Amino acid sequence: MNPATLSRRTVIFVNIAHALDHFVLLIYPTAVLAIATELGLDYATLIALATGAFVAFGLFALPSGWAAERLGRRNMLGIFYLGCAAACAGLSTATSPTAFAGWLLLLGIFSAIYHPIGSAMLVTHASRLGRDLGWNGVWGNLGAAAASGVTALIAVTLGWRLAFLLPALVCALAGAAFLWMVRSDGVPGSRSRNDAPALPVRRPGLLMILFGLAILAGGIAFNVTTIALPKIIDERLGLTLPLLLTGSLATVVFVFGAATQLAVGRLIDRISLPAIFIGIVALAPLGLGIASAGAGFTLLFGLTLAIVSIYGQVVITDAMVARYVPPALRTRAFAIRYFLGFTVSGFALPLIALLHGQGGFSVVLGATAVVGGVIFVCAIPILMFARQPGALEQPRGEAA
């Protein structure tokens, strides 16, 4: 196959995988509103069943990166597609809390494959790093955005079991198409700057610690906000809304995050990464603080600011790994990056349940605002180091 064609197809299927990855993980947080009625269990009990899935989502990023070095990235992405299909199909048959917990755990294990593998594949085959990372982020965010609305629609019209079964069919068909059309890992059609040596930095040890801390805090903020969003709107909007409208409002909020990722991707090719980083992370504690204190449209405005910040951060941190880690180490670096972010974020579920029990979603959002403040504090010294010659700086106008 022509290398350029292979790269183009790879990027397309990596984007589709990103959308499906976030979609399948966020089916349950919306479907649980319908499941609770059928099983006669409360929200806190049911949402806690997904803890294993979200912990596995981060924990299995490391072995996924290790396996890719032996089985190949293409084969691992194929396993991702077909594994998610099997787990979603299993969830559609669940009849007890134990079954839900088991199938959700399996879904988390297979979902963990995407980010370390897909991100490394995207960076290898991207023609413009910032633009392609931005579009990849949009696909992922649209997957997350669609999950609430689509799941609510299917659950209301066809039942919550088909809300899992239909996405299982989509994953299986997409996986079969990927394995048929993308026959190897391949190499980019031409040498790109993405394979250039990593940019030098000063005090890399300290920057690594700060970056790791920001990733840990970002993982918690990401999962608390995205998982709890449908229930926050349902409980705090101040209106009595049907499930379908609640899911649709959550989708609208996520769409703003998708638009931000595209804009951030464009900026990455033009402006210093740390400068974009500090501007974006400042919005998280602000938005979460507004949402914590507000209701109605004030609540929606605060949640939108928070989602814009949280999803914008994902694109920037991936770009930092791509620019400051040597090509030969990128799969491992992405595996570590997502291991840190997603493993700790798995504990967002019991955290939501605990804080919600203490004072509702005002307490949940207020605590998450503090976590967002930690990310902002980490971003300040990163920006300061970036002003020193040769530290974390990208020449203006350069395309990766």
Tab-separated table of C-alpha atoms in Angstrom:
chain	number	residue	atom	x	y	z
A	1	MET	CA	0.000	0.000	0.000
A	2	ASN	CA	1.145	3.538	-0.759
A	3	PRO	CA	2.633	4.925	2.511
A	4	ALA	CA	0.628	8.156	2.189
A	5	THR	CA	-2.614	6.178	1.795
A	6	LEU	CA	-1.737	4.006	4.784
A	7	SER	CA	-1.061	7.088	6.903
A	8	ARG	CA	-4.334	8.695	5.854
A	9	ARG	CA	-6.348	5.555	6.639
A	10	THR	CA	-4.548	5.096	9.940
A	11	VAL	CA	-5.391	8.626	11.076
A	12	ILE	CA	-9.070	8.126	10.118
A	13	PHE	CA	-9.418	4.884	12.086
A	14	VAL	CA	-7.467	6.288	15.044
A	15	ASN	CA	-9.985	9.162	15.154
A	16	ILE	CA	-12.944	6.775	14.950
A	17	ALA	CA	-11.413	4.692	17.740
A	18	HIS	CA	-11.038	7.804	19.905
A	19	ALA	CA	-14.716	8.651	19.465
A	20	LEU	CA	-15.813	5.110	20.279
A	21	ASP	CA	-13.444	4.885	23.263
A	22	HIS	CA	-15.070	7.814	25.034
A	23	PHE	CA	-18.566	6.884	23.850
A	24	VAL	CA	-18.589	3.337	25.223
A	25	LEU	CA	-17.154	4.381	28.595
A	26	LEU	CA	-19.844	7.018	29.044
A	27	ILE	CA	-22.850	4.886	28.108
A	28	TYR	CA	-23.230	3.599	31.649
A	29	PRO	CA	-23.285	6.968	33.523
A	30	THR	CA	-26.392	7.938	31.528
A	31	ALA	CA	-27.967	4.474	31.191
A	32	VAL	CA	-27.684	4.060	34.960
A	33	LEU	CA	-30.556	6.540	35.364
A	34	ALA	CA	-32.825	4.039	33.569
A	35	ILE	CA	-31.172	0.951	35.102
A	36	ALA	CA	-31.814	2.275	38.621
A	37	THR	CA	-35.559	2.260	38.004
A	38	GLU	CA	-35.551	-1.323	36.728
A	39	LEU	CA	-33.294	-2.757	39.456
A	40	GLY	CA	-34.671	-0.640	42.295
A	41	LEU	CA	-31.211	0.526	43.411
A	42	ASP	CA	-30.060	4.085	44.178
A	43	TYR	CA	-27.703	6.129	41.973
A	44	ALA	CA	-24.739	6.059	44.383
A	45	THR	CA	-24.763	2.256	44.567
A	46	LEU	CA	-25.013	1.755	40.806
A	47	ILE	CA	-22.491	4.404	39.731
A	48	ALA	CA	-19.913	2.910	42.099
A	49	LEU	CA	-20.064	-0.356	40.112
A	50	ALA	CA	-18.118	1.339	37.309
A	51	THR	CA	-15.106	2.041	39.556
A	52	GLY	CA	-13.246	-1.002	38.234
A	53	ALA	CA	-13.781	0.103	34.641
A	54	PHE	CA	-12.286	3.538	35.148
A	55	VAL	CA	-9.395	2.266	37.281
A	56	ALA	CA	-8.620	-0.368	34.615
A	57	PHE	CA	-8.835	2.362	31.966
A	58	GLY	CA	-5.641	3.827	33.408
A	59	LEU	CA	-4.040	0.785	35.000
A	60	PHE	CA	-3.946	-1.236	31.769
A	61	ALA	CA	-2.394	1.611	29.731
A	62	LEU	CA	1.072	0.399	30.786
A	63	PRO	CA	0.676	-3.256	29.726
A	64	SER	CA	-0.988	-2.046	26.511
A	65	GLY	CA	2.128	-0.062	25.633
A	66	TRP	CA	4.294	-3.079	26.462
A	67	ALA	CA	2.125	-5.395	24.344
A	68	ALA	CA	2.240	-3.009	21.373
A	69	GLU	CA	6.017	-3.339	21.215
A	70	ARG	CA	5.571	-7.085	20.722
A	71	LEU	CA	2.282	-7.453	18.846
A	72	GLY	CA	2.360	-4.201	16.877
A	73	ARG	CA	0.238	-1.072	17.244
A	74	ARG	CA	-2.140	-2.039	14.433
A	75	ASN	CA	-2.964	-5.405	16.009
A	76	MET	CA	-3.510	-3.816	19.414
A	77	LEU	CA	-5.937	-1.274	17.970
A	78	GLY	CA	-7.826	-4.148	16.345
A	79	ILE	CA	-8.068	-5.836	19.747
A	80	PHE	CA	-9.407	-2.560	21.152
A	81	TYR	CA	-12.251	-2.411	18.631
A	82	LEU	CA	-13.342	-6.042	18.992
A	83	GLY	CA	-12.825	-6.169	22.763
A	84	CYS	CA	-15.025	-3.113	23.356
A	85	ALA	CA	-17.679	-4.693	21.146
A	86	ALA	CA	-17.658	-7.874	23.256
A	87	ALA	CA	-17.810	-5.965	26.568
A	88	CYS	CA	-20.708	-3.750	25.464
A	89	ALA	CA	-22.603	-6.798	24.204
A	90	GLY	CA	-22.034	-8.426	27.592
A	91	LEU	CA	-23.369	-5.376	29.435
A	92	SER	CA	-26.585	-5.579	27.423
A	93	THR	CA	-27.218	-8.980	29.045
A	94	ALA	CA	-26.420	-7.952	32.660
A	95	THR	CA	-29.116	-8.572	35.259
A	96	SER	CA	-27.296	-8.067	38.576
A	97	PRO	CA	-24.825	-5.626	40.148
A	98	THR	CA	-22.114	-8.298	39.977
A	99	ALA	CA	-22.633	-8.766	36.238
A	100	PHE	CA	-22.552	-5.023	35.642
A	101	ALA	CA	-19.308	-4.677	37.621
A	102	GLY	CA	-17.669	-7.580	35.771
A	103	TRP	CA	-18.550	-6.445	32.250
A	104	LEU	CA	-17.667	-2.833	33.092
A	105	LEU	CA	-14.257	-4.002	34.300
A	106	LEU	CA	-13.713	-5.835	31.009
A	107	LEU	CA	-14.793	-2.724	29.097
A	108	GLY	CA	-12.239	-0.665	31.034
A	109	ILE	CA	-9.449	-3.129	30.195
A	110	PHE	CA	-10.126	-3.028	26.446
A	111	SER	CA	-10.775	0.737	26.451
A	112	ALA	CA	-7.349	1.257	28.050
A	113	ILE	CA	-5.687	0.145	24.813
A	114	TYR	CA	-6.680	3.181	22.774
A	115	HIS	CA	-4.855	6.149	24.299
A	116	PRO	CA	-1.255	4.878	24.507
A	117	ILE	CA	-1.545	3.082	21.149
A	118	GLY	CA	-3.775	5.468	19.226
A	119	SER	CA	-1.884	8.581	20.350
A	120	ALA	CA	1.466	7.114	19.274
A	121	MET	CA	-0.002	6.038	15.906
A	122	LEU	CA	-1.493	9.486	15.347
A	123	VAL	CA	1.773	11.306	16.092
A	124	THR	CA	3.647	8.976	13.725
A	125	HIS	CA	1.234	9.462	10.820
A	126	ALA	CA	0.194	13.110	11.388
A	127	SER	CA	1.026	15.634	8.673
A	128	ARG	CA	0.573	18.661	10.990
A	129	LEU	CA	0.828	17.767	14.646
A	130	GLY	CA	-1.319	20.512	16.178
A	131	ARG	CA	-4.067	20.321	13.573
A	132	ASP	CA	-4.289	16.524	13.642
A	133	LEU	CA	-4.191	16.384	17.450
A	134	GLY	CA	-6.957	18.981	17.520
A	135	TRP	CA	-9.176	16.995	15.172
A	136	ASN	CA	-8.419	13.802	17.093
A	137	GLY	CA	-9.509	15.573	20.260
A	138	VAL	CA	-12.710	16.691	18.546
A	139	TRP	CA	-13.518	13.096	17.581
A	140	GLY	CA	-12.972	11.944	21.163
A	141	ASN	CA	-14.998	14.779	22.618
A	142	LEU	CA	-17.839	14.255	20.159
A	143	GLY	CA	-17.854	10.609	21.210
A	144	ALA	CA	-18.212	11.717	24.833
A	145	ALA	CA	-20.798	14.333	23.853
A	146	ALA	CA	-22.885	11.889	21.833
A	147	ALA	CA	-22.838	9.263	24.593
A	148	SER	CA	-25.237	11.145	26.871
A	149	GLY	CA	-27.759	12.153	24.209
A	150	VAL	CA	-27.660	8.943	22.158
A	151	THR	CA	-27.793	6.697	25.224
A	152	ALA	CA	-30.752	8.636	26.618
A	153	LEU	CA	-32.571	8.482	23.267
A	154	ILE	CA	-32.062	4.720	22.857
A	155	ALA	CA	-32.873	3.993	26.508
A	156	VAL	CA	-36.145	5.917	26.313
A	157	THR	CA	-37.265	4.560	22.946
A	158	LEU	CA	-35.766	1.048	22.759
A	159	GLY	CA	-34.628	0.249	26.297
A	160	TRP	CA	-31.269	0.567	28.056
A	161	ARG	CA	-30.049	-2.878	26.888
A	162	LEU	CA	-30.000	-1.742	23.258
A	163	ALA	CA	-28.088	1.360	24.415
A	164	PHE	CA	-25.186	-1.073	24.939
A	165	LEU	CA	-25.905	-3.560	22.146
A	166	LEU	CA	-26.071	-1.096	19.229
A	167	PRO	CA	-22.667	0.511	20.053
A	168	ALA	CA	-21.279	-3.046	20.341
A	169	LEU	CA	-22.328	-3.636	16.742
A	170	VAL	CA	-20.723	-0.358	15.613
A	171	CYS	CA	-17.431	-1.260	17.349
A	172	ALA	CA	-17.392	-4.703	15.733
A	173	LEU	CA	-18.041	-3.342	12.229
A	174	ALA	CA	-15.452	-0.558	12.632
A	175	GLY	CA	-12.885	-3.072	13.899
A	176	ALA	CA	-13.438	-5.394	10.960
A	177	ALA	CA	-13.094	-2.484	8.514
A	178	PHE	CA	-9.896	-1.311	10.228
A	179	LEU	CA	-8.231	-4.714	10.100
A	180	TRP	CA	-9.212	-5.061	6.430
A	181	MET	CA	-8.099	-1.588	5.278
A	182	VAL	CA	-5.018	-1.037	7.482
A	183	ARG	CA	-2.766	-4.058	7.005
A	184	SER	CA	0.344	-2.934	8.930
A	185	ASP	CA	1.772	-0.344	11.313
A	186	GLY	CA	3.587	1.191	8.337
A	187	VAL	CA	5.648	4.353	8.302
A	188	PRO	CA	4.699	7.915	7.372
A	189	GLY	CA	4.682	8.720	3.679
A	190	SER	CA	7.568	11.109	4.216
A	191	ARG	CA	9.768	12.051	7.129
A	192	SER	CA	7.970	14.603	9.266
A	193	ARG	CA	9.121	16.856	12.042
A	194	ASN	CA	7.265	14.559	14.416
A	195	ASP	CA	10.253	12.210	14.080
A	196	ALA	CA	12.771	14.976	14.778
A	197	PRO	CA	14.819	14.864	18.001
A	198	ALA	CA	12.983	16.006	21.110
A	199	LEU	CA	13.259	19.696	21.990
A	200	PRO	CA	15.766	20.355	24.804
A	201	VAL	CA	14.520	21.596	28.185
A	202	ARG	CA	16.136	22.953	31.320
A	203	ARG	CA	15.644	21.243	34.683
A	204	PRO	CA	13.809	18.286	33.093
A	205	GLY	CA	13.469	16.454	36.421
A	206	LEU	CA	11.482	19.268	38.037
A	207	LEU	CA	9.398	19.779	34.912
A	208	MET	CA	8.615	16.069	34.806
A	209	ILE	CA	7.370	16.180	38.407
A	210	LEU	CA	5.207	19.237	37.730
A	211	PHE	CA	3.848	17.739	34.530
A	212	GLY	CA	3.093	14.444	36.304
A	213	LEU	CA	1.251	16.282	39.070
A	214	ALA	CA	-0.797	18.200	36.522
A	215	ILE	CA	-1.675	14.917	34.771
A	216	LEU	CA	-2.795	13.312	38.053
A	217	ALA	CA	-4.971	16.287	38.995
A	218	GLY	CA	-6.285	16.563	35.442
A	219	GLY	CA	-7.327	12.911	35.464
A	220	ILE	CA	-9.470	13.426	38.550
A	221	ALA	CA	-11.048	16.620	37.203
A	222	PHE	CA	-11.712	14.965	33.833
A	223	ASN	CA	-13.547	11.945	35.208
A	224	VAL	CA	-15.480	13.683	37.978
A	225	THR	CA	-16.828	16.254	35.529
A	226	THR	CA	-17.597	13.990	32.568
A	227	ILE	CA	-19.071	11.101	34.573
A	228	ALA	CA	-21.215	13.222	36.879
A	229	LEU	CA	-22.362	15.731	34.250
A	230	PRO	CA	-25.731	14.102	33.368
A	231	LYS	CA	-26.642	13.708	37.056
A	232	ILE	CA	-25.444	17.245	37.898
A	233	ILE	CA	-27.767	18.670	35.248
A	234	ASP	CA	-30.592	16.387	36.378
A	235	GLU	CA	-30.242	17.400	40.032
A	236	ARG	CA	-28.978	20.996	39.970
A	237	LEU	CA	-30.524	22.680	36.934
A	238	GLY	CA	-33.595	23.624	38.907
A	239	LEU	CA	-36.011	22.093	36.403
A	240	THR	CA	-37.818	18.758	36.238
A	241	LEU	CA	-36.587	17.333	32.944
A	242	PRO	CA	-37.099	13.963	31.221
A	243	LEU	CA	-34.043	11.744	30.724
A	244	LEU	CA	-33.851	12.539	26.996
A	245	LEU	CA	-33.604	16.302	27.578
A	246	THR	CA	-31.092	15.853	30.412
A	247	GLY	CA	-28.844	13.788	28.139
A	248	SER	CA	-29.209	16.328	25.329
A	249	LEU	CA	-28.133	19.226	27.554
A	250	ALA	CA	-25.067	17.242	28.627
A	251	THR	CA	-24.281	16.682	24.954
A	252	VAL	CA	-24.465	20.427	24.225
A	253	VAL	CA	-21.953	21.126	27.012
A	254	PHE	CA	-19.546	18.499	25.609
A	255	VAL	CA	-19.813	20.003	22.115
A	256	PHE	CA	-18.254	23.226	23.407
A	257	GLY	CA	-15.300	21.159	24.592
A	258	ALA	CA	-14.968	19.652	21.100
A	259	ALA	CA	-14.822	23.097	19.499
A	260	THR	CA	-12.148	24.152	21.990
A	261	GLN	CA	-9.950	21.165	21.155
A	262	LEU	CA	-9.976	22.110	17.486
A	263	ALA	CA	-9.026	25.708	18.304
A	264	VAL	CA	-6.271	24.579	20.689
A	265	GLY	CA	-4.899	22.251	18.013
A	266	ARG	CA	-4.563	25.187	15.631
A	267	LEU	CA	-2.823	27.286	18.287
A	268	ILE	CA	-0.312	24.525	19.020
A	269	ASP	CA	1.232	25.022	15.570
A	270	ARG	CA	1.702	28.750	16.248
A	271	ILE	CA	2.196	29.503	19.963
A	272	SER	CA	4.381	28.169	22.791
A	273	LEU	CA	2.717	25.152	24.403
A	274	PRO	CA	3.164	26.331	28.031
A	275	ALA	CA	1.542	29.675	27.194
A	276	ILE	CA	-1.544	27.903	25.830
A	277	PHE	CA	-1.474	25.496	28.765
A	278	ILE	CA	-1.679	28.123	31.498
A	279	GLY	CA	-4.434	30.025	29.697
A	280	ILE	CA	-6.585	26.919	29.319
A	281	VAL	CA	-6.082	25.497	32.833
A	282	ALA	CA	-7.098	28.819	34.419
A	283	LEU	CA	-10.655	28.254	33.183
A	284	ALA	CA	-11.191	24.992	35.125
A	285	PRO	CA	-11.284	26.285	38.731
A	286	LEU	CA	-13.213	29.352	37.555
A	287	GLY	CA	-15.893	27.333	35.769
A	288	LEU	CA	-16.202	24.699	38.488
A	289	GLY	CA	-16.467	27.405	41.146
A	290	ILE	CA	-19.294	29.090	39.227
A	291	ALA	CA	-21.078	25.764	38.740
A	292	SER	CA	-20.702	24.906	42.429
A	293	ALA	CA	-22.375	28.127	43.540
A	294	GLY	CA	-24.936	28.447	40.748
A	295	ALA	CA	-28.055	26.834	39.372
A	296	GLY	CA	-29.998	27.010	36.129
A	297	PHE	CA	-28.170	28.710	33.268
A	298	THR	CA	-25.385	29.866	35.625
A	299	LEU	CA	-24.708	26.197	36.318
A	300	LEU	CA	-24.592	25.403	32.583
A	301	PHE	CA	-22.213	28.331	31.946
A	302	GLY	CA	-19.823	27.166	34.677
A	303	LEU	CA	-19.921	23.567	33.473
A	304	THR	CA	-19.210	24.715	29.908
A	305	LEU	CA	-16.120	26.672	31.035
A	306	ALA	CA	-14.909	23.631	32.970
A	307	ILE	CA	-15.404	21.241	30.032
A	308	VAL	CA	-13.664	23.696	27.672
A	309	SER	CA	-10.658	23.728	30.012
A	310	ILE	CA	-10.543	20.008	30.756
A	311	TYR	CA	-10.797	18.891	27.134
A	312	GLY	CA	-8.390	21.573	25.913
A	313	GLN	CA	-5.796	20.271	28.367
A	314	VAL	CA	-5.926	16.802	26.784
A	315	VAL	CA	-4.698	18.111	23.409
A	316	ILE	CA	-1.938	20.206	24.976
A	317	THR	CA	-0.524	17.424	27.161
A	318	ASP	CA	-0.444	15.029	24.185
A	319	ALA	CA	1.395	17.675	22.159
A	320	MET	CA	3.947	18.086	24.967
A	321	VAL	CA	4.687	14.356	24.924
A	322	ALA	CA	4.993	14.452	21.118
A	323	ARG	CA	7.434	17.382	21.110
A	324	TYR	CA	9.589	16.704	24.146
A	325	VAL	CA	9.913	12.895	24.110
A	326	PRO	CA	12.188	11.124	21.564
A	327	PRO	CA	10.239	9.164	18.886
A	328	ALA	CA	11.561	5.776	20.038
A	329	LEU	CA	10.136	6.315	23.543
A	330	ARG	CA	6.763	7.808	22.647
A	331	THR	CA	4.610	4.677	22.972
A	332	ARG	CA	6.015	4.127	26.480
A	333	ALA	CA	5.655	7.826	27.310
A	334	PHE	CA	2.008	7.874	26.225
A	335	ALA	CA	1.427	4.665	28.207
A	336	ILE	CA	2.867	6.289	31.358
A	337	ARG	CA	0.983	9.542	30.720
A	338	TYR	CA	-2.367	7.748	30.489
A	339	PHE	CA	-1.499	5.299	33.255
A	340	LEU	CA	-1.027	8.228	35.628
A	341	GLY	CA	-4.009	10.242	34.442
A	342	PHE	CA	-6.564	7.490	34.057
A	343	THR	CA	-5.593	5.243	36.979
A	344	VAL	CA	-6.069	8.006	39.525
A	345	SER	CA	-9.154	9.226	37.675
A	346	GLY	CA	-10.760	5.829	38.237
A	347	PHE	CA	-11.149	6.764	41.880
A	348	ALA	CA	-13.382	9.658	40.797
A	349	LEU	CA	-16.405	7.350	41.074
A	350	PRO	CA	-16.155	6.584	44.810
A	351	LEU	CA	-15.123	10.221	45.293
A	352	ILE	CA	-18.347	11.376	43.597
A	353	ALA	CA	-20.387	8.997	45.747
A	354	LEU	CA	-18.619	10.108	48.963
A	355	LEU	CA	-18.802	13.862	48.329
A	356	HIS	CA	-22.345	13.675	46.991
A	357	GLY	CA	-23.392	11.980	50.210
A	358	GLN	CA	-21.768	14.783	52.240
A	359	GLY	CA	-23.518	17.708	50.559
A	360	GLY	CA	-24.687	17.023	47.042
A	361	PHE	CA	-23.080	18.271	43.864
A	362	SER	CA	-22.139	21.647	45.355
A	363	VAL	CA	-19.513	19.795	47.386
A	364	VAL	CA	-18.498	17.622	44.412
A	365	LEU	CA	-17.984	20.644	42.144
A	366	GLY	CA	-16.250	22.690	44.853
A	367	ALA	CA	-13.741	19.931	45.545
A	368	THR	CA	-13.094	19.513	41.821
A	369	ALA	CA	-12.462	23.263	41.549
A	370	VAL	CA	-9.667	22.849	44.119
A	371	VAL	CA	-8.194	20.065	41.969
A	372	GLY	CA	-8.350	22.399	38.966
A	373	GLY	CA	-6.447	24.982	41.017
A	374	VAL	CA	-3.642	22.463	41.549
A	375	ILE	CA	-3.218	22.149	37.772
A	376	PHE	CA	-3.025	25.932	37.445
A	377	VAL	CA	-0.365	26.129	40.168
A	378	CYS	CA	1.711	23.522	38.306
A	379	ALA	CA	1.361	25.455	35.038
A	380	ILE	CA	2.865	28.671	36.458
A	381	PRO	CA	6.475	27.412	36.933
A	382	ILE	CA	6.263	25.562	33.594
A	383	LEU	CA	5.511	28.890	31.913
A	384	MET	CA	8.320	30.576	33.843
A	385	PHE	CA	10.823	27.974	32.659
A	386	ALA	CA	9.529	28.385	29.120
A	387	ARG	CA	10.731	31.969	29.096
A	388	GLN	CA	14.305	30.832	29.583
A	389	PRO	CA	16.241	30.259	26.356
A	390	GLY	CA	15.702	26.750	24.984
A	391	ALA	CA	13.180	25.643	27.602
A	392	LEU	CA	9.921	24.138	26.422
A	393	GLU	CA	9.678	26.596	23.538
A	394	GLN	CA	8.295	26.091	20.062
A	395	PRO	CA	9.221	28.666	17.406
A	396	ARG	CA	6.192	30.690	16.393
A	397	GLY	CA	4.602	29.522	13.183
A	398	GLU	CA	6.446	26.192	13.059
A	399	ALA	CA	4.333	23.194	12.207
A	400	ALA	CA	5.209	19.992	13.940
